[in-house]
Every structure is written in C-alpha cells, then in structure tokens.
PDB file of C-alpha atoms in Angstrom:
ATOM      1  CA  ALA E  93     210.340 139.914-200.541  1.00 29.00           C
ATOM      2  CA  ALA E  94     208.103 137.510-198.660  1.00 37.00           C
ATOM      3  CA  LEU E  95     206.557 138.868-195.502  1.00 42.00           C
ATOM      4  CA  ALA E  96     207.156 135.685-193.489  1.00 44.00           C
ATOM      5  CA  GLU E  97     207.561 131.962-193.963  1.00 45.00           C
ATOM      6  CA  GLY E  98     204.711 131.007-191.626  1.00 47.00           C
ATOM      7  CA  LEU E  99     202.516 131.962-188.695  1.00 48.00           C
ATOM      8  CA  GLY E 100     205.384 131.189-186.307  1.00 52.00           C
ATOM      9  CA  ASP E 101     207.307 134.132-187.798  1.00 50.00           C
ATOM     10  CA  LEU E 102     204.664 136.743-186.873  1.00 50.00           C
ATOM     11  CA  PRO E 103     206.457 137.813-183.662  1.00 51.00           C
ATOM     12  CA  THR E 104     209.673 138.583-185.583  1.00 51.00           C
ATOM     13  CA  GLY E 105     208.172 141.554-187.472  1.00 50.00           C
ATOM     14  CA  GLY E 106     209.767 144.284-185.344  1.00 52.00           C
ATOM     15  CA  ALA E 107     207.775 147.122-183.824  1.00 52.00           C
ATOM     16  CA  ARG E 108     204.634 146.520-185.914  1.00 60.00           C
ATOM     17  CA  GLY E 109     201.625 145.165-184.025  1.00 69.00           C
ATOM     18  CA  ALA E 110     200.186 141.748-184.828  1.00 73.00           C
ATOM     19  CA  SER E 111     196.848 140.296-183.807  1.00 78.00           C
ATOM     20  CA  GLU E 112     194.588 137.381-184.641  1.00 79.00           C
ATOM     21  CA  ARG E 113     190.832 136.941-184.215  1.00 84.00           C
ATOM     22  CA  VAL E 114     189.164 133.548-184.578  1.00 86.00           C
ATOM     23  CA  ALA E 115     185.494 132.497-184.542  1.00 88.00           C
ATOM     24  CA  VAL E 116     184.915 128.740-184.231  1.00 90.00           C
ATOM     25  CA  ALA E 117     181.869 126.502-184.669  1.00 93.00           C
ATOM     26  CA  ALA E 118     182.515 122.918-183.537  1.00 93.00           C
ATOM     27  CA  TRP E 119     180.651 119.608-183.502  1.00 94.00           C
ATOM     28  CA  GLY E 120     181.321 116.195-182.048  1.00 95.00           C
ATOM     29  CA  THR E 121     179.707 112.783-181.889  1.00 96.00           C
ATOM     30  CA  ARG E 122     180.427 109.241-180.774  1.00 94.00           C
ATOM     31  CA  TRP E 123     180.176 106.338-183.203  1.00 92.00           C
ATOM     32  CA  ARG E 124     180.931 102.743-182.151  1.00 90.00           C
ATOM     33  CA  GLY E 125     183.218 103.810-179.328  1.00 89.00           C
ATOM     34  CA  VAL E 126     185.116 106.346-181.452  1.00 94.00           C
ATOM     35  CA  ARG E 127     184.761 110.065-180.837  1.00 95.00           C
ATOM     36  CA  LEU E 128     184.627 112.103-184.037  1.00 96.00           C
ATOM     37  CA  GLY E 129     184.794 115.874-184.211  1.00 96.00           C
ATOM     38  CA  GLY E 130     185.424 118.857-186.355  1.00 96.00           C
ATOM     39  CA  ALA E 131     185.543 122.622-186.289  1.00 94.00           C
ATOM     40  CA  ALA E 132     185.056 125.341-188.883  1.00 93.00           C
ATOM     41  CA  LYS E 133     187.036 128.538-188.243  1.00 89.00           C
ATOM     42  CA  ALA E 134     186.978 132.063-189.596  1.00 89.00           C
ATOM     43  CA  VAL E 135     190.402 133.625-188.977  1.00 85.00           C
ATOM     44  CA  GLU E 136     191.463 137.260-189.357  1.00 85.00           C
ATOM     45  CA  LEU E 137     195.140 138.250-189.141  1.00 81.00           C
ATOM     46  CA  ARG E 138     196.403 141.814-188.783  1.00 82.00           C
ATOM     47  CA  LEU E 139     200.052 142.778-189.215  1.00 77.00           C
ATOM     48  CA  GLY E 140     201.031 146.415-189.238  1.00 72.00           C
ATOM     49  CA  GLY E 141     198.324 148.164-191.266  1.00 75.00           C
ATOM     50  CA  ARG E 142     197.453 145.070-193.309  1.00 80.00           C
ATOM     51  CA  LYS E 143     194.832 142.413-192.703  1.00 81.00           C
ATOM     52  CA  ASP E 144     193.369 139.342-194.369  1.00 82.00           C
ATOM     53  CA  ALA E 145     190.863 136.650-193.478  1.00 84.00           C
ATOM     54  CA  ALA E 146     190.581 132.977-194.360  1.00 82.00           C
ATOM     55  CA  LEU E 147     188.483 129.939-193.546  1.00 86.00           C
ATOM     56  CA  ALA E 148     190.033 126.855-191.952  1.00 87.00           C
ATOM     57  CA  ALA E 149     188.915 123.513-190.531  1.00 90.00           C
ATOM     58  CA  ASP E 150     190.023 120.961-187.943  1.00 92.00           C
ATOM     59  CA  LEU E 151     189.112 117.249-188.031  1.00 95.00           C
ATOM     60  CA  GLY E 152     189.844 114.615-185.422  1.00 96.00           C
ATOM     61  CA  LEU E 153     189.036 111.266-183.876  1.00 96.00           C
ATOM     62  CA  SER E 154     189.886 109.592-180.587  1.00 96.00           C
ATOM     63  CA  VAL E 155     189.405 106.325-178.727  1.00 96.00           C
ATOM     64  CA  ALA E 156     189.394 105.775-174.974  1.00 92.00           C
ATOM     65  CA  LEU E 157     191.171 102.834-173.356  1.00 91.00           C
ATOM     66  CA  GLY E 158     190.231 103.271-169.701  1.00 88.00           C
ATOM     67  CA  ASP E 159     191.779 106.539-168.490  1.00 88.00           C
ATOM     68  CA  LEU E 160     194.085 106.628-171.554  1.00 93.00           C
ATOM     69  CA  ALA E 161     192.864 108.389-174.715  1.00 94.00           C
ATOM     70  CA  LEU E 162     194.556 108.197-178.125  1.00 96.00           C
ATOM     71  CA  GLY E 163     193.748 110.672-180.874  1.00 96.00           C
ATOM     72  CA  LEU E 164     194.574 111.743-184.398  1.00 96.00           C
ATOM     73  CA  ALA E 165     193.874 115.295-185.602  1.00 95.00           C
ATOM     74  CA  ALA E 166     194.338 117.307-188.796  1.00 93.00           C
ATOM     75  CA  ARG E 167     194.374 121.020-187.927  1.00 89.00           C
ATOM     76  CA  ASP E 168     194.319 124.371-189.697  1.00 84.00           C
ATOM     77  CA  LEU E 169     193.248 122.967-193.060  1.00 87.00           C
ATOM     78  CA  GLY E 170     192.462 125.938-195.251  1.00 81.00           C
ATOM     79  CA  GLY E 171     193.608 128.879-197.288  1.00 68.00           C
ATOM     80  CA  ASP E 172     196.690 131.024-196.885  1.00 70.00           C
ATOM     81  CA  PHE E 173     196.706 134.671-195.811  1.00 69.00           C
ATOM     82  CA  ASP E 174     197.527 137.388-198.345  1.00 66.00           C
ATOM     83  CA  LEU E 175     199.264 140.163-196.381  1.00 64.00           C
ATOM     84  CA  ARG E 176     200.878 141.996-199.269  1.00 62.00           C
ATOM     85  CA  PRO E 177     203.708 142.102-200.135  1.00 57.00           C
ATOM     86  CA  GLY E 178     203.881 138.503-198.860  1.00 56.00           C
ATOM     87  CA  ARG E 179     201.818 135.490-197.893  1.00 55.00           C
ATOM     88  CA  LEU E 180     201.506 133.443-194.692  1.00 57.00           C
ATOM     89  CA  ASP E 181     200.640 129.777-194.968  1.00 60.00           C
ATOM     90  CA  ALA E 182     197.778 128.449-192.850  1.00 59.00           C
ATOM     91  CA  GLY E 183     200.123 125.965-191.182  1.00 68.00           C
ATOM     92  CA  GLU E 184     198.320 122.671-191.750  1.00 79.00           C
ATOM     93  CA  ARG E 185     199.528 119.962-189.401  1.00 85.00           C
ATOM     94  CA  LEU E 186     198.783 116.378-188.394  1.00 92.00           C
ATOM     95  CA  SER E 187     199.024 115.285-184.741  1.00 94.00           C
ATOM     96  CA  LEU E 188     199.080 111.976-182.904  1.00 95.00           C
ATOM     97  CA  ASP E 189     198.021 112.569-179.293  1.00 96.00           C
ATOM     98  CA  ALA E 190     197.843 110.621-176.033  1.00 96.00           C
ATOM     99  CA  SER E 191     196.407 111.725-172.703  1.00 95.00           C
ATOM    100  CA  ILE E 192     195.613 110.340-169.296  1.00 94.00           C
ATOM    101  CA  ASP E 193     192.873 111.888-167.211  1.00 84.00           C
ATOM    102  CA  GLY E 194     191.159 111.412-163.885  1.00 78.00           C
ATOM    103  CA  VAL E 195     194.135 110.764-161.612  1.00 86.00           C
ATOM    104  CA  GLN E 196     193.205 111.836-158.064  1.00 87.00           C
ATOM    105  CA  ALA E 197     195.744 113.453-155.703  1.00 89.00           C
ATOM    106  CA  GLY E 198     193.886 114.627-152.605  1.00 88.00           C
ATOM    107  CA  PRO E 199     191.497 117.408-153.688  1.00 90.00           C
ATOM    108  CA  LEU E 200     193.103 117.708-157.151  1.00 93.00           C
ATOM    109  CA  ASP E 201     192.241 116.040-160.444  1.00 93.00           C
ATOM    110  CA  LEU E 202     195.438 115.551-162.461  1.00 95.00           C
ATOM    111  CA  ALA E 203     195.862 115.037-166.195  1.00 95.00           C
ATOM    112  CA  ALA E 204     198.822 114.767-168.580  1.00 96.00           C
ATOM    113  CA  ALA E 205     199.087 114.765-172.355  1.00 96.00           C
ATOM    114  CA  GLY E 206     201.712 114.297-175.039  1.00 96.00           C
ATOM    115  CA  THR E 207     201.674 114.854-178.777  1.00 95.00           C
ATOM    116  CA  LEU E 208     203.820 114.389-181.847  1.00 95.00           C
ATOM    117  CA  THR E 209     202.949 116.849-184.614  1.00 93.00           C
ATOM    118  CA  ARG E 210     204.019 116.763-188.244  1.00 92.00           C
ATOM    119  CA  GLU E 211     204.189 120.364-189.462  1.00 85.00           C
ATOM    120  CA  ARG E 212     203.413 121.466-193.033  1.00 81.00           C
ATOM    121  CA  ASP E 213     207.140 121.658-193.842  1.00 81.00           C
ATOM    122  CA  GLY E 214     207.683 118.019-192.730  1.00 84.00           C
ATOM    123  CA  ASP E 215     209.280 118.860-189.357  1.00 88.00           C
ATOM    124  CA  TYR E 216     208.211 116.777-186.319  1.00 91.00           C
ATOM    125  CA  VAL E 217     207.512 118.588-183.053  1.00 91.00           C
ATOM    126  CA  PRO E 218     207.006 116.707-179.755  1.00 94.00           C
ATOM    127  CA  ALA E 219     205.189 118.348-176.854  1.00 95.00           C
ATOM    128  CA  ALA E 220     203.877 117.458-173.382  1.00 97.00           C
ATOM    129  CA  GLY E 221     201.651 119.125-170.832  1.00 96.00           C
ATOM    130  CA  PHE E 222     200.302 118.756-167.306  1.00 96.00           C
ATOM    131  CA  GLU E 223     197.068 120.017-165.726  1.00 95.00           C
ATOM    132  CA  ALA E 224     195.790 120.190-162.153  1.00 96.00           C
ATOM    133  CA  ALA E 225     192.139 121.017-161.450  1.00 95.00           C
ATOM    134  CA  TYR E 226     190.452 121.879-158.165  1.00 95.00           C
ATOM    135  CA  TRP E 227     186.661 121.941-157.823  1.00 89.00           C
ATOM    136  CA  PRO E 228     185.440 122.895-154.349  1.00 89.00           C
ATOM    137  CA  VAL E 229     181.761 122.603-155.436  1.00 89.00           C
ATOM    138  CA  VAL E 230     180.046 121.115-158.487  1.00 86.00           C
ATOM    139  CA  GLY E 231     180.128 123.533-161.417  1.00 86.00           C
ATOM    140  CA  ARG E 232     183.078 125.584-160.100  1.00 92.00           C
ATOM    141  CA  THR E 233     186.478 124.386-161.314  1.00 93.00           C
ATOM    142  CA  PHE E 234     189.869 126.127-161.206  1.00 96.00           C
ATOM    143  CA  VAL E 235     192.674 124.810-163.445  1.00 96.00           C
ATOM    144  CA  VAL E 236     196.430 125.440-163.741  1.00 97.00           C
ATOM    145  CA  ARG E 237     198.544 124.152-166.653  1.00 96.00           C
ATOM    146  CA  ALA E 238     202.173 123.902-167.720  1.00 96.00           C
ATOM    147  CA  GLY E 239     203.594 122.652-171.009  1.00 96.00           C
ATOM    148  CA  VAL E 240     206.814 122.151-172.912  1.00 94.00           C
ATOM    149  CA  ARG E 241     207.537 121.567-176.611  1.00 91.00           C
ATOM    150  CA  ARG E 242     210.427 121.563-179.021  1.00 89.00           C
ATOM    151  CA  VAL E 243     210.669 124.879-180.873  1.00 86.00           C
ATOM    152  CA  PRO E 244     212.257 124.195-184.291  1.00 78.00           C
ATOM    153  CA  GLU E 245     213.145 127.852-184.950  1.00 77.00           C
ATOM    154  CA  GLY E 246     212.219 131.389-183.993  1.00 76.00           C
ATOM    155  CA  PRO E 247     212.153 133.337-180.743  1.00 80.00           C
ATOM    156  CA  ALA E 248     209.434 131.334-178.924  1.00 83.00           C
ATOM    157  CA  ARG E 249     210.556 129.689-175.690  1.00 87.00           C
ATOM    158  CA  SER E 250     209.878 125.989-175.197  1.00 88.00           C
ATOM    159  CA  TRP E 251     207.590 126.352-172.140  1.00 93.00           C
ATOM    160  CA  THR E 252     204.101 127.756-171.578  1.00 94.00           C
ATOM    161  CA  LEU E 253     201.808 128.353-168.594  1.00 95.00           C
ATOM    162  CA  GLY E 254     198.072 128.734-168.347  1.00 96.00           C
ATOM    163  CA  GLY E 255     194.886 128.340-166.412  1.00 96.00           C
ATOM    164  CA  ALA E 256     191.122 128.279-166.619  1.00 96.00           C
ATOM    165  CA  VAL E 257     188.020 129.043-164.594  1.00 96.00           C
ATOM    166  CA  ARG E 258     184.962 126.892-165.380  1.00 93.00           C
ATOM    167  CA  LEU E 259     181.600 128.090-164.090  1.00 93.00           C
ATOM    168  CA  ASP E 260     178.835 125.670-165.103  1.00 88.00           C
ATOM    169  CA  GLY E 261     178.612 126.064-168.930  1.00 87.00           C
ATOM    170  CA  PHE E 262     181.012 129.045-169.103  1.00 93.00           C
ATOM    171  CA  THR E 263     184.811 128.742-169.350  1.00 94.00           C
ATOM    172  CA  LEU E 264     187.450 131.495-169.369  1.00 95.00           C
ATOM    173  CA  ASP E 265     190.839 130.150-170.473  1.00 95.00           C
ATOM    174  CA  TYR E 266     194.259 131.884-170.453  1.00 96.00           C
ATOM    175  CA  ALA E 267     197.652 130.880-171.867  1.00 94.00           C
ATOM    176  CA  TYR E 268     201.049 132.597-171.563  1.00 94.00           C
ATOM    177  CA  GLN E 269     203.963 132.043-173.956  1.00 91.00           C
ATOM    178  CA  PRO E 270     207.293 133.889-173.575  1.00 90.00           C
ATOM    179  CA  PHE E 271     209.579 134.931-176.437  1.00 88.00           C
ATOM    180  CA  ASP E 272     213.292 135.770-176.411  1.00 85.00           C
ATOM    181  CA  GLY E 273     213.777 139.524-176.868  1.00 81.00           C
ATOM    182  CA  LEU E 274     210.057 140.195-177.501  1.00 80.00           C
ATOM    183  CA  ASP E 275     206.895 140.733-175.489  1.00 82.00           C
ATOM    184  CA  ALA E 276     205.135 137.580-174.321  1.00 86.00           C
ATOM    185  CA  ALA E 277     201.969 136.297-176.006  1.00 86.00           C
ATOM    186  CA  HIS E 278     198.770 136.248-173.957  1.00 90.00           C
ATOM    187  CA  ARG E 279     195.889 134.158-175.313  1.00 90.00           C
ATOM    188  CA  PHE E 280     192.340 134.261-173.975  1.00 91.00           C
ATOM    189  CA  SER E 281     189.364 132.144-174.958  1.00 91.00           C
ATOM    190  CA  VAL E 282     185.755 132.167-173.815  1.00 90.00           C
ATOM    191  CA  VAL E 283     183.542 129.080-174.207  1.00 87.00           C
ATOM    192  CA  TRP E 284     179.779 128.682-173.660  1.00 84.00           C
ATOM    193  CA  ARG E 285     178.184 125.241-173.696  1.00 78.00           C
TER     194      ARG E 285
END
C-alpha cells in the first residue's frame, strides 16, 4: 500500500514522528524592471524510522507597479521521496501572486498578499495573508503575521499565525499551523544576508 498521496498527508501517519530538513541556496537579479529569482533546495524527510532526500528547485519572476507587486512562481520542482513501502510526490505547484507593501498606519508598516496556486493534482487553492511590522530603530524590526487559505483535504486548519525578528542581516522567522485532532506544526527559519 502507498505510504501517502502527498506531503500534505504526512500529519495523518498516526503516532510516528515526522520531520523535514531543508537547505536552500537562492539567487535573484533585476532585468529591465523584472525581478528574476531561483532557489536550489536539498530536502530530507523522515517518517517513522525511514528517511529519504531529494533535490528541488523554485523559479519565479515579479514586476512592481508602484506599491503593488505581481508575481509568478514555480515551486518544489524536483524528485519524489522514496519512503518504502510508498512514495511521496514533491508537490510541484504554480502560483500567481499579488501583494501590496509599504502602507503606513502610525508606527506600523502594513502589507497584504494573495495567491492562487495550482497544485500538482490540478486543484486550485486560494490564500491571503496580512503582516504588520514595527521598527523602533533602523536594523531592528518585529513582525506579526496572519493568513488564511482553502484546505482541499486533510486535517490542516485554514488559518496560520507567525512572526519574525529582523536584526540587521539576521532574521529569525516562526510560523504556527494547527491541525484537527493532531499536534500543531511549528516552523522555524534562520536567514543571514
């Protein structure tokens, strides 16, 4: 029997632990007013006592129209994971994104974003998010986030929360996602620039 239909099914595996580690190298440039970028990723998945690794890539472009940005991204392009006795697909998806940034509300910088994603199976998933940032001094920024998306299937709830602390070239980011009947997912990322 197949282990799971996709990465979204990982939390449904019962009492077995699941984890994911990702190393990313990214690049970006601007060409004739268009931002181009990409990322190469090494991903390791562990489920129960099994593990596998694969390489993946993200590609994207965006254009700015004042404070509005429009983007197109292809994400998680790469191989599948072999976690015998089954396989997990890498979950390739294509997204059309829009965001507005730089709205001032007193001491806060506000931003909002929306996306429409076409999943590998052909399903379309809309999502939206909001961010508020406070920076009392240059190089010290504190961010809170909230988001909502349609969840086609599975135990994931439709809302998420998160935040970040940016200290000069260092960023610590956190995201929280609840699940029905399961422990919540906590995601951390660390960025140096």
